[in-house]
PDB file of C-alpha atoms in Angstrom:
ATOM      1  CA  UNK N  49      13.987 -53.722 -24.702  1.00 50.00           C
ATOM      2  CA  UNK N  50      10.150 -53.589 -23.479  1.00 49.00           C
ATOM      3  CA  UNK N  51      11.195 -51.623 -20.910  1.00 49.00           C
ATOM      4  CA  UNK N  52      13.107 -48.788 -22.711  1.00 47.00           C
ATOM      5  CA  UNK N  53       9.890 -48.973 -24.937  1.00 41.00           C
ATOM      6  CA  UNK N  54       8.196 -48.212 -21.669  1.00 45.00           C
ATOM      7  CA  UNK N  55       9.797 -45.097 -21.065  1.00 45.00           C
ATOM      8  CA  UNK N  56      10.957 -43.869 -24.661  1.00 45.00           C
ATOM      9  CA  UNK N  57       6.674 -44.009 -25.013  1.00 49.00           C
ATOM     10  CA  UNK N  58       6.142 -42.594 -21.438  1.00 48.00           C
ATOM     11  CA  UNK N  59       9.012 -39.886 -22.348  1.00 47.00           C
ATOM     12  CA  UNK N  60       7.343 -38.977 -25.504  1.00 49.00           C
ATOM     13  CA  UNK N  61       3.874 -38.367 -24.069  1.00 47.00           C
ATOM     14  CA  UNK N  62       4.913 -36.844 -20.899  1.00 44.00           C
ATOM     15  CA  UNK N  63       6.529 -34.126 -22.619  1.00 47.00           C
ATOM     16  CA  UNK N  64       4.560 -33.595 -26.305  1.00 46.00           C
ATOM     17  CA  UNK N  65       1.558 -33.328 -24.314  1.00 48.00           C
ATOM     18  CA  UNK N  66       3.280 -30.858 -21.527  1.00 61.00           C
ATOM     19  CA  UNK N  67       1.877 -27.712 -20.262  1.00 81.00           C
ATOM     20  CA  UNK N  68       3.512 -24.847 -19.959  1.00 95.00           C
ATOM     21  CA  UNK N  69       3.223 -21.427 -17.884  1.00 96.00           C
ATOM     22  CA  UNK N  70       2.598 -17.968 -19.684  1.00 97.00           C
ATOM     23  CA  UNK N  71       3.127 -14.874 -18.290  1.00 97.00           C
ATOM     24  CA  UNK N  72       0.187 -12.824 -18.127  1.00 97.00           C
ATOM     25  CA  UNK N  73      -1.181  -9.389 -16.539  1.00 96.00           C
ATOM     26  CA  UNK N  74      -2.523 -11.373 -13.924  1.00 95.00           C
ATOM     27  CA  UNK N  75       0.340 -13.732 -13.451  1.00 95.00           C
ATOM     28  CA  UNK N  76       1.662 -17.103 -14.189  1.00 96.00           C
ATOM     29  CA  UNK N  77      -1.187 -19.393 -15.530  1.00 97.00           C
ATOM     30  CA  UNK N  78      -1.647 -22.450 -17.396  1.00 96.00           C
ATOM     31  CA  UNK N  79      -1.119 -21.642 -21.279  1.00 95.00           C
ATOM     32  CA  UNK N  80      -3.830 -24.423 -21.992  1.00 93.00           C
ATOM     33  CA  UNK N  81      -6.222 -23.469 -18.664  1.00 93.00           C
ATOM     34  CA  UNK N  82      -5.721 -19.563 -18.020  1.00 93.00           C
ATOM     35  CA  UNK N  83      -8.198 -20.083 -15.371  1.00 94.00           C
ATOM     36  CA  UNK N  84      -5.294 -21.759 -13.203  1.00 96.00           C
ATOM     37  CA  UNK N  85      -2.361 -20.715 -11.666  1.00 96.00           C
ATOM     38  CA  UNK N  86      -0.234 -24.314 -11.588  1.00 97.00           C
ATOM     39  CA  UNK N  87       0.026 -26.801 -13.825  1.00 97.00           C
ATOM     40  CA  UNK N  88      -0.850 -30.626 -13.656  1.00 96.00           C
ATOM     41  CA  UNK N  89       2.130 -33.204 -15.135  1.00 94.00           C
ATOM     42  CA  UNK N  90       0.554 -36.176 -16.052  1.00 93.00           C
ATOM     43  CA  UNK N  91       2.842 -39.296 -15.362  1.00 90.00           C
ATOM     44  CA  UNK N  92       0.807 -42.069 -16.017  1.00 88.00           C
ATOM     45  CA  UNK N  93       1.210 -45.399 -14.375  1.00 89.00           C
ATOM     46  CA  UNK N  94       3.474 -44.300 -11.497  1.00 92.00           C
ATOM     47  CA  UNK N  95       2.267 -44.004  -7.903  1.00 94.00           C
ATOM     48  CA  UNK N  96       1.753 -40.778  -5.588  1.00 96.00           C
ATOM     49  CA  UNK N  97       4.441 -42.229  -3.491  1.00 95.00           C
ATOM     50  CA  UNK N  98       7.259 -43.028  -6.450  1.00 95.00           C
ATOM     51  CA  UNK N  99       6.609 -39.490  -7.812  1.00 96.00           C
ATOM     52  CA  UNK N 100       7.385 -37.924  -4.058  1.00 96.00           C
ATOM     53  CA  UNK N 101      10.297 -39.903  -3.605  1.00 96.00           C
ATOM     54  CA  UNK N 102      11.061 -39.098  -7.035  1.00 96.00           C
ATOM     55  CA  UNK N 103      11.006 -35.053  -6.810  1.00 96.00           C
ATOM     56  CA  UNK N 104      12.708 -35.900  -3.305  1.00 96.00           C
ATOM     57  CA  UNK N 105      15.403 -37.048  -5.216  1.00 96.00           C
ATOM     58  CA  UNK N 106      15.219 -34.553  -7.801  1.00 96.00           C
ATOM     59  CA  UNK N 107      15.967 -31.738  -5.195  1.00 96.00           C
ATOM     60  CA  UNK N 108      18.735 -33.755  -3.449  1.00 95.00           C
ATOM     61  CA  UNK N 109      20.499 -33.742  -6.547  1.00 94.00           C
ATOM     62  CA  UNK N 110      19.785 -30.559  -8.271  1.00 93.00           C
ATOM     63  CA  UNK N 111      20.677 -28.555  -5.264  1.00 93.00           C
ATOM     64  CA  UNK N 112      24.090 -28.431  -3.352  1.00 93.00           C
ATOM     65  CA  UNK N 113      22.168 -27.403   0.031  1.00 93.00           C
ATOM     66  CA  UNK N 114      19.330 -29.349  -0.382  1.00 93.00           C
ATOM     67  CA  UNK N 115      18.314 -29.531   3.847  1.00 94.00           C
ATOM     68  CA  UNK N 116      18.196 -25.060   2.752  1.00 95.00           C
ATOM     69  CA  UNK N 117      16.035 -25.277   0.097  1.00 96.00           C
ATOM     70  CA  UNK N 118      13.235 -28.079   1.020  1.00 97.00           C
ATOM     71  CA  UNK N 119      10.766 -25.697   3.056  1.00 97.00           C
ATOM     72  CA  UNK N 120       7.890 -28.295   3.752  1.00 96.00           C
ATOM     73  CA  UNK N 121       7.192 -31.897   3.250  1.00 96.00           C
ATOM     74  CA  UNK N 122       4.567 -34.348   4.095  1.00 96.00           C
ATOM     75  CA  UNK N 123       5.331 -38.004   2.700  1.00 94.00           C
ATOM     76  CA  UNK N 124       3.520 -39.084  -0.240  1.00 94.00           C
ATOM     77  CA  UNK N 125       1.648 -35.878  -0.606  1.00 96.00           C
ATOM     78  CA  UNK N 126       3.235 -32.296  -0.397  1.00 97.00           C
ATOM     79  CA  UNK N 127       6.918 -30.865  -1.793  1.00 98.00           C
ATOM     80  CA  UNK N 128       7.879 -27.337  -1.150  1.00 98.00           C
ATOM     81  CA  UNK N 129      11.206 -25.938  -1.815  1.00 97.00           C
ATOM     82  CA  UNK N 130      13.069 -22.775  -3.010  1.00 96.00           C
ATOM     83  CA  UNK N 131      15.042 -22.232  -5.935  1.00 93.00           C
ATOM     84  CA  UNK N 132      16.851 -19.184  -8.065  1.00 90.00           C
ATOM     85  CA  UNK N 133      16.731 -19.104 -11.865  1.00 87.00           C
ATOM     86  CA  UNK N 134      19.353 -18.083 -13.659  1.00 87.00           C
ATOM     87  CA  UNK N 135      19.316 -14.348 -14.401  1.00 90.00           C
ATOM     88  CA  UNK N 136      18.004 -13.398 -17.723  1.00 91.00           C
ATOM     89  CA  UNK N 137      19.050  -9.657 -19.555  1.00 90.00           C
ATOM     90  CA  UNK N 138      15.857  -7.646 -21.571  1.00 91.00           C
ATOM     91  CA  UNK N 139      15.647  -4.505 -23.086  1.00 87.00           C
ATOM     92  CA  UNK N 140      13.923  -1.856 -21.883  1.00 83.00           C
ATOM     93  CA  UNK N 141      13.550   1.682 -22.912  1.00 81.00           C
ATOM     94  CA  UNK N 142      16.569   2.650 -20.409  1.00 78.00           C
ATOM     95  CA  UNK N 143      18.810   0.179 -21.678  1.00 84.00           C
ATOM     96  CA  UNK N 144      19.491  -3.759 -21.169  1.00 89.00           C
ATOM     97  CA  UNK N 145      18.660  -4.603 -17.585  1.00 89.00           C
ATOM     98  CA  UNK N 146      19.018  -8.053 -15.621  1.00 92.00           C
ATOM     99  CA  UNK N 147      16.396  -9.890 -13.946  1.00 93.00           C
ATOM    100  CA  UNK N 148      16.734 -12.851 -11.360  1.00 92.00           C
ATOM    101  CA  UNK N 149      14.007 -15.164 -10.170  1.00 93.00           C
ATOM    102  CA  UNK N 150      13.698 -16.467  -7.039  1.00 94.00           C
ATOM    103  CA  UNK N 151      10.175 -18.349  -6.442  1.00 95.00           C
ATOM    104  CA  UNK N 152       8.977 -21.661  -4.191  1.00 97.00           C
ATOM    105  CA  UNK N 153       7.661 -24.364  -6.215  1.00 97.00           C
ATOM    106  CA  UNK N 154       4.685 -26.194  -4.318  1.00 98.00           C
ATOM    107  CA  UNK N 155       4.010 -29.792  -5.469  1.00 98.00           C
ATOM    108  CA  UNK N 156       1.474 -32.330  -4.272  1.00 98.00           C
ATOM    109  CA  UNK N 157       0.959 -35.250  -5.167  1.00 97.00           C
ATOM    110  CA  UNK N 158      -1.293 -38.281  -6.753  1.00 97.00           C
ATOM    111  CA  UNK N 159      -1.248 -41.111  -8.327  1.00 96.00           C
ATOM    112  CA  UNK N 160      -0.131 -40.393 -11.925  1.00 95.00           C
ATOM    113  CA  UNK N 161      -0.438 -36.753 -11.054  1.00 95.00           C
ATOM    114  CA  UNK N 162       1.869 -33.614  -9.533  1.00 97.00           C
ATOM    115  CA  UNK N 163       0.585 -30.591  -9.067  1.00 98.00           C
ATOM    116  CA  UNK N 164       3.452 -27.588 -10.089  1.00 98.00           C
ATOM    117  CA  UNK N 165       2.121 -24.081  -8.542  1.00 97.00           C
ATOM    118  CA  UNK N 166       4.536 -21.341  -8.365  1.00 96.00           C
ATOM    119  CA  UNK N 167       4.621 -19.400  -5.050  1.00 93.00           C
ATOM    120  CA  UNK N 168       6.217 -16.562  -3.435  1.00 92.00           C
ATOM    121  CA  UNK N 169       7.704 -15.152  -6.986  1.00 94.00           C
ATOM    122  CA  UNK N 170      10.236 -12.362  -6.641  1.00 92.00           C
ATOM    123  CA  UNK N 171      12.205 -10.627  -9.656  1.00 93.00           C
ATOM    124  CA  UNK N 172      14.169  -7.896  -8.386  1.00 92.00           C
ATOM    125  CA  UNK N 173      15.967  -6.080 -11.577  1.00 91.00           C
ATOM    126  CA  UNK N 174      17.836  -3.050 -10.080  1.00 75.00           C
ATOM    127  CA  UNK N 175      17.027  -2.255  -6.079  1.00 69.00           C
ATOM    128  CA  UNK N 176      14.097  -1.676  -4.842  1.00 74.00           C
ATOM    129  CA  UNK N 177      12.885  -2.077  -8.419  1.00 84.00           C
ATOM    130  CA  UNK N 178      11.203  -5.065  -9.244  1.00 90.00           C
ATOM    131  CA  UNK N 179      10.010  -7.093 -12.478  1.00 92.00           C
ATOM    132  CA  UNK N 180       6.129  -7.238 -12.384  1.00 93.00           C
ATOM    133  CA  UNK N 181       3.321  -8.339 -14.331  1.00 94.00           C
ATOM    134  CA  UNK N 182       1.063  -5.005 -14.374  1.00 94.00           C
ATOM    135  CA  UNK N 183       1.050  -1.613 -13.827  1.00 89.00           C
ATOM    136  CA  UNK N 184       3.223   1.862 -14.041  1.00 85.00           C
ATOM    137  CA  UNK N 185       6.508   1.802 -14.938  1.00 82.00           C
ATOM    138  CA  UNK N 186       6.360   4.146 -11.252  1.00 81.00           C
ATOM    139  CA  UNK N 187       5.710   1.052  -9.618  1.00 77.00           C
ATOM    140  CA  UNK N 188       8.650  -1.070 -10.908  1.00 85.00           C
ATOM    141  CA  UNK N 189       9.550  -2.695 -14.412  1.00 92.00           C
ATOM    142  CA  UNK N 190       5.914  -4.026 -15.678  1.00 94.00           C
ATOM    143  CA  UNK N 191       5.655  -6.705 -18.257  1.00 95.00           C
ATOM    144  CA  UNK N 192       1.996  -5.519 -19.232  1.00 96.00           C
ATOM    145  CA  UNK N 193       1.104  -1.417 -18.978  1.00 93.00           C
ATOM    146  CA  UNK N 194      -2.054  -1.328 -16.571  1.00 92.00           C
ATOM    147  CA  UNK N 195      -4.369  -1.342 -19.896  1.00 94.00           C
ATOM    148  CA  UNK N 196      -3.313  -5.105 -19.996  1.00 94.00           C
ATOM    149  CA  UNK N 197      -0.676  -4.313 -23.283  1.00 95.00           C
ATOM    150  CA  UNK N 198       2.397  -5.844 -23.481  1.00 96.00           C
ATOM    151  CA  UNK N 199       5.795  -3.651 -22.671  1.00 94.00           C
ATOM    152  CA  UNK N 200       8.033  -6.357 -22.238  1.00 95.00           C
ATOM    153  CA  UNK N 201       7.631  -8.933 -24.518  1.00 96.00           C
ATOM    154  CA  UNK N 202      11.625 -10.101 -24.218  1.00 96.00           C
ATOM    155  CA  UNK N 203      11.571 -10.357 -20.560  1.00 95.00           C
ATOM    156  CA  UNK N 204       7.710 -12.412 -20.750  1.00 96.00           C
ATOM    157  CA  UNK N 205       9.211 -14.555 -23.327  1.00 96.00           C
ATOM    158  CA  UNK N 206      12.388 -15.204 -21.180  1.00 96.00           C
ATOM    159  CA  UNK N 207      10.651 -15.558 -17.965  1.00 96.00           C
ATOM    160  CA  UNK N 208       8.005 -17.934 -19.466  1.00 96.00           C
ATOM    161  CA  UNK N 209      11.155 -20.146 -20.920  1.00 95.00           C
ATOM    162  CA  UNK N 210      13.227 -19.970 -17.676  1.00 94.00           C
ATOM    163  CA  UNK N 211      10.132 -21.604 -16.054  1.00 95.00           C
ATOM    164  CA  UNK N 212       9.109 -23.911 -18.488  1.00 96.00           C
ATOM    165  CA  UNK N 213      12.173 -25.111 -18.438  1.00 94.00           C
ATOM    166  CA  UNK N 214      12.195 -25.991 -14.876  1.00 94.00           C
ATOM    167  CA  UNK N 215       8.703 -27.739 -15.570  1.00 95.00           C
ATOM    168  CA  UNK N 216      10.737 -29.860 -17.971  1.00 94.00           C
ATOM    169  CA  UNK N 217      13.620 -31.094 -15.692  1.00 93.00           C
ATOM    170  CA  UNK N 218      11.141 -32.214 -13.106  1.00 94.00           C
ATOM    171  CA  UNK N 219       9.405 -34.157 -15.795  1.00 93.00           C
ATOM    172  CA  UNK N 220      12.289 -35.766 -17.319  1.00 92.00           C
ATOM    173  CA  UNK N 221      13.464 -36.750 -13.459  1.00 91.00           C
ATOM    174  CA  UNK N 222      10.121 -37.905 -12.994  1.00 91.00           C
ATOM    175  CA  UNK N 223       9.761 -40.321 -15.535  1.00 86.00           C
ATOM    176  CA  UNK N 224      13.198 -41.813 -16.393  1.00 81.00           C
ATOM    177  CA  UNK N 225      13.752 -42.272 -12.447  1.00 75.00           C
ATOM    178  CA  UNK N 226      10.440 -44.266 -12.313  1.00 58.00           C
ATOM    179  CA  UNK N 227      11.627 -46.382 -14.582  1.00 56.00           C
ATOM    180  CA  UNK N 228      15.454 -46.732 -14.536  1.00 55.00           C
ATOM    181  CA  UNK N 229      16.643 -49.903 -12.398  1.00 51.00           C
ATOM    182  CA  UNK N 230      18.267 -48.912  -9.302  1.00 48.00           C
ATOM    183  CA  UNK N 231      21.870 -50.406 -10.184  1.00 42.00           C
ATOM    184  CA  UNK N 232      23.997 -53.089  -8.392  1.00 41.00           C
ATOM    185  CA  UNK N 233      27.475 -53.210  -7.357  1.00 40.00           C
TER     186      UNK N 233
END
């Protein structure tokens, strides 16, 4: 029982207190720090070396080619790997178009910490045409006009929840394997 209190409370603060990514002109960022591009998940009470083995594990089992998508590791410190969202539909003035995401996710590592940066983002809607943050509609399929205004606000608000929600599945992997009891046969 005083361990499922454990993690119910470690659960509960992990994720009320979460942050999440917003899309802006300039990018991803930190809804609650717009001066950084990653996040910081707090895990309290768990080592840099369970949360590493941890998003090891989380990888191994999210992904069905795992030795493909891991692109870097150092033990204990450094996670980088590949993965594809699934594609999202918006609206634009042309009609409903599709957008996938393919991205790297960097994570490092510390005690009671991971670092979550997004790298290498790519959003391709309809070839060569890409999903941006800024600029002409020329250029691509801009989010924001190059005045900073909004254009897209379907496709920001579906981007920002495709990868918030990836934020969330790392945290909930985080935290309930830290403290689930390996089981015995």
């Amino acid at each position: 029982m005083k361990q499922f209190l454990v993690v119910l409370f470690s659960l509960i603060s992990t994720l009320s207190f979460s942050q999440e990514f917003e899309v802006t002109p300039n990018g991803i960022k930190d809804k609650l720090n717009p001066n950084n591009n990653f996040l910081v998940i707090e895990v309290e009470n768990i080592s840099a070396n369970k949360l590493y083995e941890n998003a090891l594990k989380f990888v191994i089992e999210t992904y069905k080619n795992p030795e493909f998508v891991i692109k870097g590791k150092i033990e204990n410190e450094y996670l980088r790997f590949v993965t594809k969202n699934n594609p999202f539909s918006f609206y634009n003035k042309i009609g409903r178009m599709t957008a996938n995401i393919n991205y790297s996710i960097e994570l490092r590592f510390k005690d009671g910490k991971v670092r979550y940066e997004i790298i290498e983002l790519n959003m391709p809607v309809a070839e060569p045409r890409n999903l941006t943050f800024k600029g002409s509609i020329w250029s691509g399929y801009p989010i924001f006009n190059d005045k900073g205004e909004i254009r897209l606000l379907e496709a920001k608000e579906k981007l920002e929840g495709s990868l918030n929600e990836q934020v969330i599945l790392l945290k909930k992997f985080l935290v309930f394997t830290s403290f689930s009891k390996p089981s015995t046969l």
